[in-house]
Amino acid sequence: MAYDPDNIFAKILRGEADAAIVLDEKHCVAFMDVMPQSPGHTLVVPRQPAENLFDLDADAWTELMATTRRVAHAVQAAFEPAGMMLMQLNGPDAGQTVFHLHFHVVPRYPGEGLAFHARSMADPAELQEHAARIRAELTSG
Ligand code: AMP
């Protein structure tokens, strides 16, 4: 499948679609998942137009991993979850639904199951508030 430059994440990266932005840098952007599986569910997206893991060059992958680590630390500090899942669904057969590579940072809370994947829209104001909490915890290293 060829990369579709009109996928929703490409539009967010170009500023053509709204998102609750957590981080906006040269190599990566992070924003709140609009259908979060738990409070604080954040997506980390490389700017390079890559549909999946196999399309991203090694340097961009290194940047993506470093940024995902920083975002995970910030989510941990902001939400203090008991645990955290990092996921990358690679290809439709793995459940990928948006065909621009991304990592999910999904906090886990005691006694709270995961919401269904990509099912229920969250309140936009709440997502903005969550993004602000994570931004406040982001550090450079
Ligand atoms: P995946 O199925 O791994 O490709 O994940 C795509 C994720 O993107 C799902 O968790 C969706 O809830 C989320 N999503 C879809 N549209 C948007 C959007 N406009 N802004 C933020 N997250 C989105």
Coordinates of C-alpha atoms and ligand atoms in Angstrom, one line a residue:
M1 CA 0.0 0.0 0.0
A2 CA 1.4 3.4 -0.9
Y3 CA 1.6 6.1 1.7
D4 CA -1.5 8.3 1.6
P5 CA -0.5 11.9 2.3
D6 CA -4.1 12.7 3.2
N7 CA -4.2 10.3 6.2
I8 CA -5.4 12.1 9.4
F9 CA -2.0 12.2 11.1
A10 CA -0.4 13.7 8.0
K11 CA -3.1 16.4 8.2
I12 CA -2.3 17.0 11.9
L13 CA 1.5 17.2 11.0
R14 CA 0.7 19.8 8.4
G15 CA -1.6 21.8 10.7
E16 CA -4.6 21.0 8.6
A17 CA -6.4 19.1 11.3
D18 CA -6.8 19.8 15.0
A19 CA -5.1 17.9 17.8
A20 CA -4.3 18.3 21.5
I21 CA -0.6 18.8 20.9
V22 CA 1.9 17.6 23.6
L23 CA 5.1 18.1 21.6
D24 CA 5.9 19.7 18.2
E25 CA 9.6 19.3 17.2
K26 CA 11.7 18.9 14.1
H27 CA 11.5 15.1 13.9
C28 CA 8.4 14.2 15.8
V29 CA 5.0 15.4 17.0
A30 CA 3.0 14.0 20.0
F31 CA -0.7 14.5 20.6
M32 CA -3.5 13.0 22.6
D33 CA -5.4 10.1 21.1
V34 CA -8.9 11.3 20.4
M35 CA -10.4 7.9 21.3
P36 CA -8.2 7.2 24.4
Q37 CA -7.9 3.7 25.8
S38 CA -7.1 5.3 29.2
P39 CA -6.7 8.8 30.5
G40 CA -3.4 10.2 29.2
H41 CA -3.2 8.0 26.1
T42 CA -0.7 9.8 23.9
L43 CA 0.5 9.2 20.3
V44 CA 4.1 9.9 19.2
V45 CA 4.4 10.4 15.4
P46 CA 7.5 10.9 13.2
R47 CA 7.3 13.7 10.7
Q48 CA 8.8 11.5 8.0
P49 CA 5.9 10.1 5.8
A50 CA 6.2 6.4 6.8
E51 CA 3.2 4.1 6.8
N52 CA 4.8 1.6 9.1
L53 CA 8.0 0.4 10.8
F54 CA 9.5 -0.9 7.6
D55 CA 9.3 2.5 5.9
L56 CA 11.1 4.6 8.4
D57 CA 14.9 5.1 8.0
A58 CA 17.2 4.2 10.9
D59 CA 18.0 7.8 12.0
A60 CA 14.3 8.7 12.1
W61 CA 13.6 5.6 14.1
T62 CA 16.2 6.6 16.6
E63 CA 14.6 10.0 17.0
L64 CA 11.2 8.4 17.4
M65 CA 12.4 6.1 20.1
A66 CA 14.1 8.9 22.0
T67 CA 11.0 11.1 21.7
T68 CA 8.7 8.2 22.8
R69 CA 10.9 7.8 25.9
R70 CA 10.6 11.5 26.8
V71 CA 6.9 11.5 26.2
A72 CA 6.5 8.3 28.3
H73 CA 8.4 9.9 31.2
A74 CA 6.2 13.1 31.0
V75 CA 3.0 11.0 30.9
Q76 CA 4.3 9.1 34.0
A77 CA 5.0 12.3 35.8
A78 CA 1.7 13.9 34.8
F79 CA -0.7 11.0 35.5
E80 CA 1.3 8.8 37.9
P81 CA -0.2 5.6 36.5
A82 CA 0.6 2.2 38.1
G83 CA 1.9 0.9 34.7
M84 CA 2.2 1.9 31.1
M85 CA 1.9 0.1 27.7
L86 CA 3.9 1.2 24.7
M87 CA 2.4 -0.2 21.4
Q88 CA 3.0 0.1 17.7
L89 CA 0.4 -1.7 15.6
N90 CA 2.2 -2.5 12.4
G91 CA -0.1 -3.2 9.5
P92 CA -3.8 -3.9 9.2
D93 CA -3.4 -7.4 10.4
A94 CA -1.9 -6.1 13.6
G95 CA -4.8 -3.7 14.1
Q96 CA -3.3 -0.6 12.6
T97 CA -6.1 1.8 11.6
V98 CA -4.2 5.0 10.8
F99 CA -1.5 4.5 8.2
H100 CA 1.2 6.8 9.4
L101 CA 3.6 5.2 11.8
H102 CA 3.0 6.0 15.5
F103 CA 3.7 4.8 19.0
H104 CA 0.9 4.6 21.6
V105 CA 1.8 5.5 25.1
V106 CA -1.0 4.1 27.2
P107 CA -1.1 4.6 31.0
R108 CA -2.6 1.8 33.1
Y109 CA -4.5 2.3 36.3
P110 CA -5.2 -0.3 39.0
G111 CA -8.7 -1.9 38.5
E112 CA -9.3 0.0 35.3
G113 CA -9.5 -2.1 32.1
L114 CA -8.6 -0.7 28.7
A115 CA -11.3 1.0 26.7
F116 CA -11.7 -0.4 23.2
H117 CA -9.2 0.6 20.6
A118 CA -10.3 3.6 18.5
R119 CA -13.9 3.4 19.7
S120 CA -15.2 6.4 21.8
M121 CA -14.3 10.1 21.3
A122 CA -13.1 11.9 24.4
D123 CA -14.2 15.4 25.4
P124 CA -11.9 17.8 23.4
A125 CA -11.5 20.2 26.4
E126 CA -10.4 17.3 28.6
L127 CA -7.8 16.2 26.0
Q128 CA -6.5 19.8 25.9
E129 CA -6.2 19.7 29.7
H130 CA -4.4 16.4 29.6
A131 CA -2.0 17.7 26.9
A132 CA -1.2 20.7 29.0
R133 CA -0.4 18.5 32.0
I134 CA 2.0 16.4 30.0
R135 CA 3.6 19.4 28.3
A136 CA 4.3 20.8 31.8
E137 CA 6.3 17.6 32.6
L138 CA 8.3 17.4 29.3
T139 CA 12.1 17.8 29.7
S140 CA 14.7 18.0 26.9
G141 CA 16.7 14.9 27.8
Ligands
AMP1 P1 -3.6 2.5 15.2 O1 -4.9 1.7 15.1 O2 -2.5 1.8 15.9 O3 -3.3 2.9 13.8 O4 -4.0 3.7 16.1 C1 -4.6 4.9 15.6 C2 -5.0 5.7 16.7 O5 -5.3 7.0 16.3 C3 -6.3 5.1 17.4 O6 -6.0 4.9 18.8 C4 -7.3 6.3 17.3 O7 -8.1 6.4 18.4 C5 -6.4 7.5 17.0 N1 -7.0 8.5 16.2 C6 -7.7 8.5 15.1 N2 -8.0 9.7 14.6 C7 -7.3 10.6 15.4 C8 -7.2 12.0 15.5 N3 -7.8 12.8 14.6 N4 -6.5 12.5 16.5 C9 -5.9 11.8 17.4 N5 -6.0 10.4 17.4 C10 -6.7 9.8 16.5

